[in-house]
PDB file of C-alpha atoms in Angstrom:
ATOM      1  CA  MET A 985     -68.818  59.480  62.569  1.00 47.00           C
ATOM      2  CA  SER A 986     -65.188  60.189  61.944  1.00 47.00           C
ATOM      3  CA  GLU A 987     -65.042  57.334  59.503  1.00 48.00           C
ATOM      4  CA  SER A 988     -67.996  58.634  57.538  1.00 47.00           C
ATOM      5  CA  THR A 989     -66.512  62.144  57.524  1.00 47.00           C
ATOM      6  CA  ALA A 990     -63.225  60.839  56.284  1.00 46.00           C
ATOM      7  CA  VAL A 991     -65.020  58.848  53.649  1.00 47.00           C
ATOM      8  CA  GLY A 992     -67.280  61.749  52.817  1.00 47.00           C
ATOM      9  CA  THR A 993     -64.529  64.270  52.413  1.00 50.00           C
ATOM     10  CA  GLY A 994     -62.208  61.654  50.980  1.00 49.00           C
ATOM     11  CA  GLN A 995     -59.332  64.082  50.618  1.00 50.00           C
ATOM     12  CA  PRO A 996     -56.382  62.063  52.013  1.00 51.00           C
ATOM     13  CA  PRO A 997     -57.186  58.733  50.408  1.00 49.00           C
ATOM     14  CA  ALA A 998     -58.432  60.358  47.228  1.00 49.00           C
ATOM     15  CA  ALA A 999     -55.227  62.363  46.859  1.00 48.00           C
ATOM     16  CA  GLY A1000     -53.101  59.331  47.532  1.00 47.00           C
ATOM     17  CA  SER A1001     -55.090  57.111  45.214  1.00 48.00           C
ATOM     18  CA  ALA A1002     -55.062  59.748  42.492  1.00 47.00           C
ATOM     19  CA  LYS A1003     -51.321  60.433  42.611  1.00 48.00           C
ATOM     20  CA  ALA A1004     -50.111  56.915  43.192  1.00 46.00           C
ATOM     21  CA  PRO A1005     -51.136  55.559  39.786  1.00 47.00           C
ATOM     22  CA  ALA A1006     -49.625  58.577  38.039  1.00 48.00           C
ATOM     23  CA  ARG A1007     -46.310  58.131  39.808  1.00 48.00           C
ATOM     24  CA  GLY A1008     -46.432  54.419  39.174  1.00 46.00           C
ATOM     25  CA  ALA A1009     -47.152  55.003  35.514  1.00 46.00           C
ATOM     26  CA  ARG A1010     -44.235  57.437  35.201  1.00 50.00           C
ATOM     27  CA  ARG A1011     -41.881  55.045  36.959  1.00 55.00           C
ATOM     28  CA  SER A1012     -43.071  52.186  34.847  1.00 62.00           C
ATOM     29  CA  LEU A1013     -42.465  54.158  31.627  1.00 63.00           C
ATOM     30  CA  ALA A1014     -38.993  55.217  32.776  1.00 56.00           C
ATOM     31  CA  ALA A1015     -38.224  51.659  33.802  1.00 61.00           C
ATOM     32  CA  ARG A1016     -39.301  50.371  30.402  1.00 63.00           C
ATOM     33  CA  ILE A1017     -37.114  52.951  28.634  1.00 60.00           C
ATOM     34  CA  ALA A1018     -34.130  52.098  30.837  1.00 56.00           C
ATOM     35  CA  ALA A1019     -34.678  48.389  30.264  1.00 61.00           C
ATOM     36  CA  ARG A1020     -34.776  48.861  26.502  1.00 61.00           C
ATOM     37  CA  ALA A1021     -31.710  51.105  26.583  1.00 57.00           C
ATOM     38  CA  GLY A1022     -29.823  48.510  28.576  1.00 57.00           C
ATOM     39  CA  GLY A1023     -30.955  45.684  26.379  1.00 61.00           C
ATOM     40  CA  GLY A1024     -30.597  44.913  22.726  1.00 68.00           C
ATOM     41  CA  VAL A1025     -30.430  48.497  21.438  1.00 72.00           C
ATOM     42  CA  MET A1026     -27.541  49.427  23.731  1.00 75.00           C
ATOM     43  CA  ARG A1027     -25.688  46.239  22.917  1.00 79.00           C
ATOM     44  CA  VAL A1028     -25.969  46.897  19.205  1.00 82.00           C
ATOM     45  CA  PHE A1029     -24.717  50.441  19.740  1.00 82.00           C
ATOM     46  CA  LEU A1030     -21.723  49.243  21.788  1.00 81.00           C
ATOM     47  CA  VAL A1031     -20.873  46.639  19.162  1.00 84.00           C
ATOM     48  CA  LEU A1032     -20.917  49.322  16.466  1.00 87.00           C
ATOM     49  CA  VAL A1033     -18.660  51.566  18.561  1.00 88.00           C
ATOM     50  CA  ALA A1034     -16.255  48.682  19.161  1.00 83.00           C
ATOM     51  CA  LEU A1035     -16.134  47.899  15.444  1.00 85.00           C
ATOM     52  CA  PHE A1036     -15.482  51.562  14.682  1.00 87.00           C
ATOM     53  CA  TRP A1037     -12.513  51.662  17.071  1.00 85.00           C
ATOM     54  CA  LEU A1038     -11.223  48.338  15.769  1.00 84.00           C
ATOM     55  CA  MET A1039     -11.391  49.474  12.152  1.00 87.00           C
ATOM     56  CA  PRO A1040      -7.724  50.648  11.984  1.00 85.00           C
ATOM     57  CA  THR A1041      -6.548  47.380  13.547  1.00 85.00           C
ATOM     58  CA  ILE A1042      -8.589  45.314  11.118  1.00 87.00           C
ATOM     59  CA  GLY A1043      -7.291  47.398   8.209  1.00 86.00           C
ATOM     60  CA  LEU A1044      -3.685  46.929   9.374  1.00 85.00           C
ATOM     61  CA  LEU A1045      -4.180  43.169   9.700  1.00 87.00           C
ATOM     62  CA  LEU A1046      -5.671  42.833   6.228  1.00 87.00           C
ATOM     63  CA  SER A1047      -2.999  45.096   4.747  1.00 86.00           C
ATOM     64  CA  SER A1048      -0.307  42.923   6.278  1.00 86.00           C
ATOM     65  CA  LEU A1049      -1.793  39.970   4.398  1.00 87.00           C
ATOM     66  CA  ARG A1050      -1.737  41.669   0.976  1.00 86.00           C
ATOM     67  CA  GLY A1051       1.057  42.132  -1.504  1.00 82.00           C
ATOM     68  CA  ALA A1052       2.740  45.481  -2.078  1.00 77.00           C
ATOM     69  CA  GLU A1053       1.152  45.835  -5.533  1.00 80.00           C
ATOM     70  CA  ASP A1054      -2.326  45.181  -4.190  1.00 82.00           C
ATOM     71  CA  ILE A1055      -1.835  47.662  -1.343  1.00 79.00           C
ATOM     72  CA  ALA A1056      -0.718  50.353  -3.785  1.00 77.00           C
ATOM     73  CA  ALA A1057      -3.600  49.656  -6.159  1.00 80.00           C
ATOM     74  CA  THR A1058      -6.635  49.403  -3.863  1.00 82.00           C
ATOM     75  CA  GLY A1059      -7.690  49.724  -0.231  1.00 81.00           C
ATOM     76  CA  TRP A1060      -7.657  46.923   2.298  1.00 83.00           C
ATOM     77  CA  TRP A1061     -11.442  46.468   2.042  1.00 85.00           C
ATOM     78  CA  LYS A1062     -10.877  44.983  -1.408  1.00 83.00           C
ATOM     79  CA  VAL A1063     -10.128  41.619   0.237  1.00 84.00           C
ATOM     80  CA  PHE A1064     -13.833  41.137   0.967  1.00 83.00           C
ATOM     81  CA  THR A1065     -14.475  40.868  -2.769  1.00 82.00           C
ATOM     82  CA  ALA A1066     -11.098  39.371  -3.694  1.00 81.00           C
ATOM     83  CA  PRO A1067     -10.009  37.071  -0.835  1.00 82.00           C
ATOM     84  CA  SER A1068      -7.408  35.468  -3.113  1.00 81.00           C
ATOM     85  CA  GLU A1069      -5.183  38.504  -2.439  1.00 81.00           C
ATOM     86  CA  LEU A1070      -4.532  37.282   1.112  1.00 85.00           C
ATOM     87  CA  THR A1071      -1.092  35.758   1.584  1.00 84.00           C
ATOM     88  CA  PHE A1072       1.443  35.153   4.340  1.00 86.00           C
ATOM     89  CA  ASP A1073       4.410  36.102   2.159  1.00 85.00           C
ATOM     90  CA  ASN A1074       4.755  39.423   3.962  1.00 85.00           C
ATOM     91  CA  TYR A1075       5.331  37.680   7.279  1.00 87.00           C
ATOM     92  CA  GLN A1076       7.941  35.495   5.664  1.00 85.00           C
ATOM     93  CA  ARG A1077       9.729  38.632   4.464  1.00 83.00           C
ATOM     94  CA  LEU A1078       9.385  40.034   7.949  1.00 83.00           C
ATOM     95  CA  LEU A1079      11.130  37.015   9.440  1.00 83.00           C
ATOM     96  CA  ASP A1080      13.875  37.369   6.854  1.00 84.00           C
ATOM     97  CA  ASN A1081      14.370  41.024   7.759  1.00 81.00           C
ATOM     98  CA  THR A1082      17.087  40.937  10.421  1.00 85.00           C
ATOM     99  CA  THR A1083      16.499  44.577  11.363  1.00 84.00           C
ATOM    100  CA  ILE A1084      12.884  43.983  12.370  1.00 85.00           C
ATOM    101  CA  THR A1085      13.472  40.656  14.102  1.00 87.00           C
ATOM    102  CA  GLY A1086      16.465  42.068  15.969  1.00 89.00           C
ATOM    103  CA  SER A1087      14.419  45.080  17.033  1.00 91.00           C
ATOM    104  CA  LEU A1088      11.757  42.796  18.493  1.00 90.00           C
ATOM    105  CA  LEU A1089      14.406  41.090  20.613  1.00 91.00           C
ATOM    106  CA  SER A1090      15.765  44.484  21.668  1.00 93.00           C
ATOM    107  CA  THR A1091      12.266  45.601  22.658  1.00 93.00           C
ATOM    108  CA  VAL A1092      11.810  42.507  24.804  1.00 93.00           C
ATOM    109  CA  ALA A1093      15.253  43.055  26.358  1.00 94.00           C
ATOM    110  CA  ILE A1094      14.203  46.584  27.327  1.00 94.00           C
ATOM    111  CA  THR A1095      10.569  46.048  28.302  1.00 94.00           C
ATOM    112  CA  VAL A1096      10.863  42.991  30.529  1.00 94.00           C
ATOM    113  CA  PRO A1097      13.631  44.307  32.854  1.00 95.00           C
ATOM    114  CA  ALA A1098      12.063  47.774  33.015  1.00 95.00           C
ATOM    115  CA  THR A1099       8.719  46.243  34.009  1.00 95.00           C
ATOM    116  CA  VAL A1100      10.176  43.805  36.555  1.00 95.00           C
ATOM    117  CA  LEU A1101      12.338  46.462  38.202  1.00 96.00           C
ATOM    118  CA  VAL A1102       9.442  48.889  38.550  1.00 95.00           C
ATOM    119  CA  VAL A1103       7.162  46.211  40.005  1.00 94.00           C
ATOM    120  CA  VAL A1104       9.740  44.908  42.491  1.00 94.00           C
ATOM    121  CA  ILE A1105      11.116  48.260  43.645  1.00 95.00           C
ATOM    122  CA  GLY A1106       7.679  49.867  43.650  1.00 94.00           C
ATOM    123  CA  SER A1107       6.252  47.036  45.761  1.00 93.00           C
ATOM    124  CA  LEU A1108       9.037  47.286  48.333  1.00 92.00           C
ATOM    125  CA  ALA A1109       8.806  51.063  48.516  1.00 92.00           C
ATOM    126  CA  GLY A1110       5.019  51.019  48.634  1.00 92.00           C
ATOM    127  CA  TYR A1111       5.080  48.608  51.573  1.00 91.00           C
ATOM    128  CA  ALA A1112       7.666  50.725  53.372  1.00 91.00           C
ATOM    129  CA  PHE A1113       5.637  53.921  52.958  1.00 92.00           C
ATOM    130  CA  ALA A1114       2.429  52.166  54.007  1.00 90.00           C
ATOM    131  CA  TRP A1115       3.482  50.136  57.065  1.00 88.00           C
ATOM    132  CA  MET A1116       7.009  50.980  58.184  1.00 86.00           C
ATOM    133  CA  GLU A1117       7.913  53.902  60.446  1.00 85.00           C
ATOM    134  CA  PHE A1118      11.079  55.847  59.605  1.00 87.00           C
ATOM    135  CA  PRO A1119      12.099  59.516  59.832  1.00 90.00           C
ATOM    136  CA  GLY A1120      10.761  61.733  57.086  1.00 89.00           C
ATOM    137  CA  ARG A1121       8.420  59.105  55.672  1.00 88.00           C
ATOM    138  CA  ASP A1122       5.558  61.483  54.900  1.00 88.00           C
ATOM    139  CA  TRP A1123       7.844  64.119  53.367  1.00 92.00           C
ATOM    140  CA  LEU A1124       9.511  61.537  51.165  1.00 92.00           C
ATOM    141  CA  PHE A1125       6.135  60.272  50.009  1.00 92.00           C
ATOM    142  CA  LEU A1126       5.081  63.823  49.162  1.00 91.00           C
ATOM    143  CA  LEU A1127       8.284  64.134  47.139  1.00 93.00           C
ATOM    144  CA  VAL A1128       7.365  60.955  45.244  1.00 90.00           C
ATOM    145  CA  VAL A1129       3.887  62.325  44.556  1.00 89.00           C
ATOM    146  CA  GLY A1130       5.458  65.557  43.293  1.00 91.00           C
ATOM    147  CA  LEU A1131       7.578  63.606  40.834  1.00 89.00           C
ATOM    148  CA  LEU A1132       4.394  62.406  39.126  1.00 89.00           C
ATOM    149  CA  VAL A1133       3.960  65.807  37.496  1.00 88.00           C
ATOM    150  CA  VAL A1134       7.479  65.959  36.064  1.00 87.00           C
ATOM    151  CA  PRO A1135       7.220  65.421  32.276  1.00 89.00           C
ATOM    152  CA  VAL A1136       9.626  63.110  30.521  1.00 89.00           C
ATOM    153  CA  GLN A1137      10.691  65.833  28.101  1.00 89.00           C
ATOM    154  CA  VAL A1138      12.161  67.933  30.903  1.00 89.00           C
ATOM    155  CA  ALA A1139      14.681  65.241  31.819  1.00 90.00           C
ATOM    156  CA  LEU A1140      15.867  64.287  28.333  1.00 91.00           C
ATOM    157  CA  ILE A1141      18.814  66.700  28.102  1.00 91.00           C
ATOM    158  CA  PRO A1142      20.152  66.424  31.685  1.00 92.00           C
ATOM    159  CA  VAL A1143      19.775  62.648  31.746  1.00 93.00           C
ATOM    160  CA  SER A1144      21.490  62.406  28.358  1.00 92.00           C
ATOM    161  CA  GLU A1145      24.459  64.349  29.747  1.00 92.00           C
ATOM    162  CA  LEU A1146      24.520  62.168  32.852  1.00 93.00           C
ATOM    163  CA  PHE A1147      24.369  58.925  30.865  1.00 93.00           C
ATOM    164  CA  GLY A1148      27.073  60.216  28.538  1.00 91.00           C
ATOM    165  CA  ALA A1149      29.324  61.034  31.497  1.00 93.00           C
ATOM    166  CA  ILE A1150      29.010  57.548  32.979  1.00 93.00           C
ATOM    167  CA  GLY A1151      29.167  55.765  29.608  1.00 90.00           C
ATOM    168  CA  ILE A1152      25.671  54.293  29.258  1.00 91.00           C
ATOM    169  CA  PHE A1153      24.255  56.686  26.646  1.00 92.00           C
ATOM    170  CA  GLU A1154      22.821  54.864  23.607  1.00 89.00           C
ATOM    171  CA  THR A1155      22.799  51.544  25.424  1.00 91.00           C
ATOM    172  CA  THR A1156      20.040  49.150  26.412  1.00 92.00           C
ATOM    173  CA  LEU A1157      20.934  49.659  30.066  1.00 93.00           C
ATOM    174  CA  GLY A1158      20.369  53.403  29.729  1.00 93.00           C
ATOM    175  CA  VAL A1159      16.874  52.927  28.294  1.00 94.00           C
ATOM    176  CA  ILE A1160      15.993  50.461  31.060  1.00 95.00           C
ATOM    177  CA  LEU A1161      17.185  52.829  33.797  1.00 95.00           C
ATOM    178  CA  PHE A1162      15.300  55.770  32.287  1.00 95.00           C
ATOM    179  CA  HIS A1163      12.011  53.852  32.080  1.00 95.00           C
ATOM    180  CA  THR A1164      12.520  52.468  35.568  1.00 95.00           C
ATOM    181  CA  ALA A1165      13.176  55.895  37.071  1.00 93.00           C
ATOM    182  CA  PHE A1166      10.112  57.471  35.481  1.00 93.00           C
ATOM    183  CA  GLY A1167       7.882  54.497  36.222  1.00 93.00           C
ATOM    184  CA  LEU A1168       8.685  54.330  39.938  1.00 94.00           C
ATOM    185  CA  PRO A1169       6.766  57.422  41.178  1.00 94.00           C
ATOM    186  CA  PHE A1170       3.466  56.150  39.827  1.00 93.00           C
ATOM    187  CA  ALA A1171       4.240  52.606  41.011  1.00 93.00           C
ATOM    188  CA  ILE A1172       5.039  53.722  44.550  1.00 94.00           C
ATOM    189  CA  PHE A1173       2.005  55.988  44.702  1.00 92.00           C
ATOM    190  CA  LEU A1174      -0.345  53.270  43.455  1.00 90.00           C
ATOM    191  CA  LEU A1175       0.955  50.418  45.590  1.00 91.00           C
ATOM    192  CA  ARG A1176       1.358  52.482  48.751  1.00 91.00           C
ATOM    193  CA  ASN A1177      -2.310  53.481  48.615  1.00 89.00           C
ATOM    194  CA  PHE A1178      -3.342  49.905  47.901  1.00 88.00           C
ATOM    195  CA  PHE A1179      -1.196  48.368  50.636  1.00 90.00           C
ATOM    196  CA  ALA A1180      -2.432  50.948  53.154  1.00 88.00           C
ATOM    197  CA  GLU A1181      -5.958  49.505  52.812  1.00 87.00           C
ATOM    198  CA  ILE A1182      -4.868  46.104  54.129  1.00 86.00           C
ATOM    199  CA  PRO A1183      -6.399  45.583  57.595  1.00 87.00           C
ATOM    200  CA  ARG A1184      -3.900  46.379  60.340  1.00 86.00           C
ATOM    201  CA  GLU A1185      -5.218  43.495  62.427  1.00 87.00           C
ATOM    202  CA  LEU A1186      -4.110  41.035  59.757  1.00 86.00           C
ATOM    203  CA  LEU A1187      -0.538  42.336  59.825  1.00 85.00           C
ATOM    204  CA  GLU A1188      -0.436  42.454  63.600  1.00 85.00           C
ATOM    205  CA  ALA A1189      -1.656  38.861  63.772  1.00 87.00           C
ATOM    206  CA  ALA A1190       1.152  37.820  61.451  1.00 84.00           C
ATOM    207  CA  ARG A1191       3.689  39.693  63.586  1.00 83.00           C
ATOM    208  CA  LEU A1192       2.389  37.944  66.693  1.00 85.00           C
ATOM    209  CA  ASP A1193       3.036  34.660  64.926  1.00 81.00           C
ATOM    210  CA  GLY A1194       6.686  35.651  64.569  1.00 81.00           C
ATOM    211  CA  ALA A1195       6.682  36.971  61.001  1.00 78.00           C
ATOM    212  CA  GLY A1196       9.355  39.537  60.238  1.00 80.00           C
ATOM    213  CA  GLU A1197       9.065  42.326  57.717  1.00 81.00           C
ATOM    214  CA  ILE A1198      10.368  40.258  54.805  1.00 85.00           C
ATOM    215  CA  ARG A1199       8.133  37.307  55.582  1.00 85.00           C
ATOM    216  CA  LEU A1200       5.199  39.651  56.162  1.00 85.00           C
ATOM    217  CA  PHE A1201       5.811  41.308  52.807  1.00 86.00           C
ATOM    218  CA  THR A1202       6.193  38.099  50.812  1.00 85.00           C
ATOM    219  CA  ARG A1203       3.544  35.953  52.520  1.00 85.00           C
ATOM    220  CA  VAL A1204       0.810  38.465  53.360  1.00 86.00           C
ATOM    221  CA  VAL A1205       1.136  41.753  51.500  1.00 87.00           C
ATOM    222  CA  MET A1206       2.196  40.482  48.095  1.00 86.00           C
ATOM    223  CA  PRO A1207      -0.636  37.908  47.734  1.00 85.00           C
ATOM    224  CA  LEU A1208      -3.223  40.478  48.805  1.00 85.00           C
ATOM    225  CA  GLY A1209      -1.741  43.084  46.487  1.00 85.00           C
ATOM    226  CA  GLY A1210      -1.650  40.772  43.468  1.00 83.00           C
ATOM    227  CA  PRO A1211      -4.378  42.576  41.472  1.00 83.00           C
ATOM    228  CA  ALA A1212      -2.763  46.003  41.967  1.00 86.00           C
ATOM    229  CA  ILE A1213       0.679  44.643  41.105  1.00 89.00           C
ATOM    230  CA  ALA A1214      -0.696  42.997  37.961  1.00 87.00           C
ATOM    231  CA  SER A1215      -2.352  46.270  36.920  1.00 86.00           C
ATOM    232  CA  LEU A1216       0.902  48.127  37.467  1.00 90.00           C
ATOM    233  CA  GLY A1217       2.832  45.552  35.458  1.00 90.00           C
ATOM    234  CA  ILE A1218       0.419  45.867  32.523  1.00 89.00           C
ATOM    235  CA  PHE A1219       0.603  49.668  32.544  1.00 89.00           C
ATOM    236  CA  GLN A1220       4.388  49.665  32.693  1.00 93.00           C
ATOM    237  CA  PHE A1221       4.741  47.001  29.995  1.00 93.00           C
ATOM    238  CA  LEU A1222       2.460  48.846  27.588  1.00 90.00           C
ATOM    239  CA  TRP A1223       4.185  52.168  28.220  1.00 92.00           C
ATOM    240  CA  VAL A1224       7.690  50.842  27.668  1.00 94.00           C
ATOM    241  CA  TRP A1225       6.794  48.640  24.692  1.00 93.00           C
ATOM    242  CA  ASN A1226       5.029  51.448  22.811  1.00 90.00           C
ATOM    243  CA  ASP A1227       7.544  54.155  23.704  1.00 91.00           C
ATOM    244  CA  MET A1228       9.372  55.846  20.861  1.00 89.00           C
ATOM    245  CA  LEU A1229      10.677  59.146  22.266  1.00 91.00           C
ATOM    246  CA  VAL A1230      12.974  57.682  24.922  1.00 92.00           C
ATOM    247  CA  ALA A1231      14.082  54.847  22.643  1.00 91.00           C
ATOM    248  CA  LEU A1232      14.849  57.265  19.818  1.00 90.00           C
ATOM    249  CA  ILE A1233      17.219  59.236  22.074  1.00 91.00           C
ATOM    250  CA  PHE A1234      18.747  56.698  24.454  1.00 92.00           C
ATOM    251  CA  ALA A1235      18.634  53.361  22.619  1.00 89.00           C
ATOM    252  CA  ASP A1236      21.555  51.834  20.781  1.00 87.00           C
ATOM    253  CA  SER A1237      21.351  52.811  17.114  1.00 84.00           C
ATOM    254  CA  ASP A1238      22.672  49.362  16.137  1.00 85.00           C
ATOM    255  CA  ALA A1239      19.975  47.558  18.155  1.00 86.00           C
ATOM    256  CA  PRO A1240      16.900  49.829  18.231  1.00 89.00           C
ATOM    257  CA  PRO A1241      13.513  48.716  19.603  1.00 92.00           C
ATOM    258  CA  ILE A1242      10.654  47.969  17.255  1.00 90.00           C
ATOM    259  CA  THR A1243       9.155  51.478  17.303  1.00 89.00           C
ATOM    260  CA  VAL A1244      12.433  53.063  16.173  1.00 90.00           C
ATOM    261  CA  ALA A1245      13.155  50.276  13.670  1.00 87.00           C
ATOM    262  CA  LEU A1246       9.789  50.786  11.961  1.00 85.00           C
ATOM    263  CA  GLN A1247      10.363  54.534  11.835  1.00 83.00           C
ATOM    264  CA  GLN A1248      13.747  53.974  10.238  1.00 81.00           C
ATOM    265  CA  GLN A1249      12.215  51.658   7.676  1.00 77.00           C
ATOM    266  CA  VAL A1250       9.728  54.358   6.694  1.00 72.00           C
ATOM    267  CA  ARG A1251      12.479  56.935   6.377  1.00 58.00           C
ATOM    268  CA  GLN A1252      14.849  54.758   4.378  1.00 54.00           C
ATOM    269  CA  PHE A1253      12.421  52.609   2.367  1.00 54.00           C
ATOM    270  CA  GLY A1254       9.185  54.510   1.963  1.00 56.00           C
ATOM    271  CA  ASN A1255       7.675  51.870  -0.323  1.00 61.00           C
ATOM    272  CA  ASN A1256       8.603  48.945   1.917  1.00 72.00           C
ATOM    273  CA  ILE A1257       4.972  48.525   2.955  1.00 75.00           C
ATOM    274  CA  ASP A1258       5.046  44.737   2.678  1.00 74.00           C
ATOM    275  CA  VAL A1259       7.424  44.690   5.671  1.00 79.00           C
ATOM    276  CA  LEU A1260       6.084  47.699   7.563  1.00 82.00           C
ATOM    277  CA  ALA A1261       2.484  46.473   7.743  1.00 83.00           C
ATOM    278  CA  PRO A1262       3.206  43.047   9.292  1.00 87.00           C
ATOM    279  CA  GLY A1263       5.899  44.575  11.511  1.00 86.00           C
ATOM    280  CA  ALA A1264       3.486  47.177  12.857  1.00 85.00           C
ATOM    281  CA  PHE A1265       0.806  44.544  13.417  1.00 88.00           C
ATOM    282  CA  VAL A1266       3.177  42.234  15.301  1.00 87.00           C
ATOM    283  CA  SER A1267       4.397  45.109  17.467  1.00 87.00           C
ATOM    284  CA  MET A1268       0.771  45.852  18.333  1.00 86.00           C
ATOM    285  CA  VAL A1269      -0.393  42.285  18.878  1.00 87.00           C
ATOM    286  CA  ILE A1270       2.214  41.413  21.531  1.00 86.00           C
ATOM    287  CA  PRO A1271       1.114  44.035  24.106  1.00 85.00           C
ATOM    288  CA  LEU A1272      -2.518  43.191  23.350  1.00 83.00           C
ATOM    289  CA  ALA A1273      -1.775  39.538  24.090  1.00 85.00           C
ATOM    290  CA  VAL A1274      -0.140  40.516  27.383  1.00 82.00           C
ATOM    291  CA  PHE A1275      -3.144  42.635  28.320  1.00 80.00           C
ATOM    292  CA  PHE A1276      -5.690  39.919  27.577  1.00 80.00           C
ATOM    293  CA  ALA A1277      -3.556  37.312  29.343  1.00 79.00           C
ATOM    294  CA  PHE A1278      -3.730  39.357  32.570  1.00 74.00           C
ATOM    295  CA  GLN A1279      -7.142  40.889  31.954  1.00 70.00           C
ATOM    296  CA  ARG A1280      -8.757  39.285  34.988  1.00 71.00           C
ATOM    297  CA  GLN A1281      -6.041  40.556  37.346  1.00 64.00           C
ATOM    298  CA  PHE A1282      -6.202  43.987  35.743  1.00 61.00           C
ATOM    299  CA  VAL A1283      -9.962  44.284  36.216  1.00 60.00           C
ATOM    300  CA  SER A1284      -9.676  42.994  39.793  1.00 60.00           C
ATOM    301  CA  GLY A1285      -7.062  45.608  40.595  1.00 54.00           C
ATOM    302  CA  VAL A1286      -9.063  48.445  39.077  1.00 52.00           C
ATOM    303  CA  MET A1287     -12.278  47.385  40.816  1.00 53.00           C
ATOM    304  CA  ALA A1288     -10.516  46.913  44.144  1.00 51.00           C
ATOM    305  CA  GLY A1289      -9.056  50.382  43.884  1.00 46.00           C
ATOM    306  CA  ALA A1290     -12.457  51.825  42.989  1.00 43.00           C
ATOM    307  CA  VAL A1291     -14.177  50.162  45.963  1.00 45.00           C
ATOM    308  CA  LYS A1292     -11.488  51.246  48.372  1.00 46.00           C
TER     309      LYS A1292
END
């Protein structure tokens, strides 16, 4: 009787059977739209966006392969109809330009030590703040976090006076120390938070095996923190390599880095485009090569930080 009534009235099953197909149809339509958006159409759109952002780089590359007369006469897109304009003579002139080649060596001499010092000191300090107990640890870490908001421009005049007093103003050492000092707060903050996520049990097991702090840092913490350290190294390298403000003030005027050397070439030889274009492209390609060389570590570090 109850079954016949339920069938006769039919309200619960009828409502369910009537709504279920509608919901299924709506979900199916949304799923099809999402699938199409995530498929070929979205890929084409992303490729177009990437080409749009790469347009200045492509233009700089093609300009560096054209003569000064061709650059002055037409745009870089002319090479697609006149590929005979492409030549490597500009790069030969670049190699013969002692100012540009010397500035590249100066940039390497500044960037590599500034990056290594920040990575090493930041790793040691990050480990200390994460796993070592000492008086005032939390207050010191808050001070480090507060230094993140200090802009570089605020310190230019006082640091210039300090460097002048101790005799390292307009020297490579002064530029290295400045970049190291302003890179350390972010490095310590990043690595401390990353190291703090290492399981305590793992460190305690290593201590039970007789590992001291140095051995624990080098054999356990550093291998686990490799992705974060690689990400920090890439950030610091790119920042120092592309810097112009600090180099313009603190660097040696007789051995400027590449950013300052190119700016001086523009100021002194405004029509020296056959040297400026390849010089600018080389100065851009080197950090890109470093980034792509450590791309896997960089992505691992970013993803690990996101998950944690």
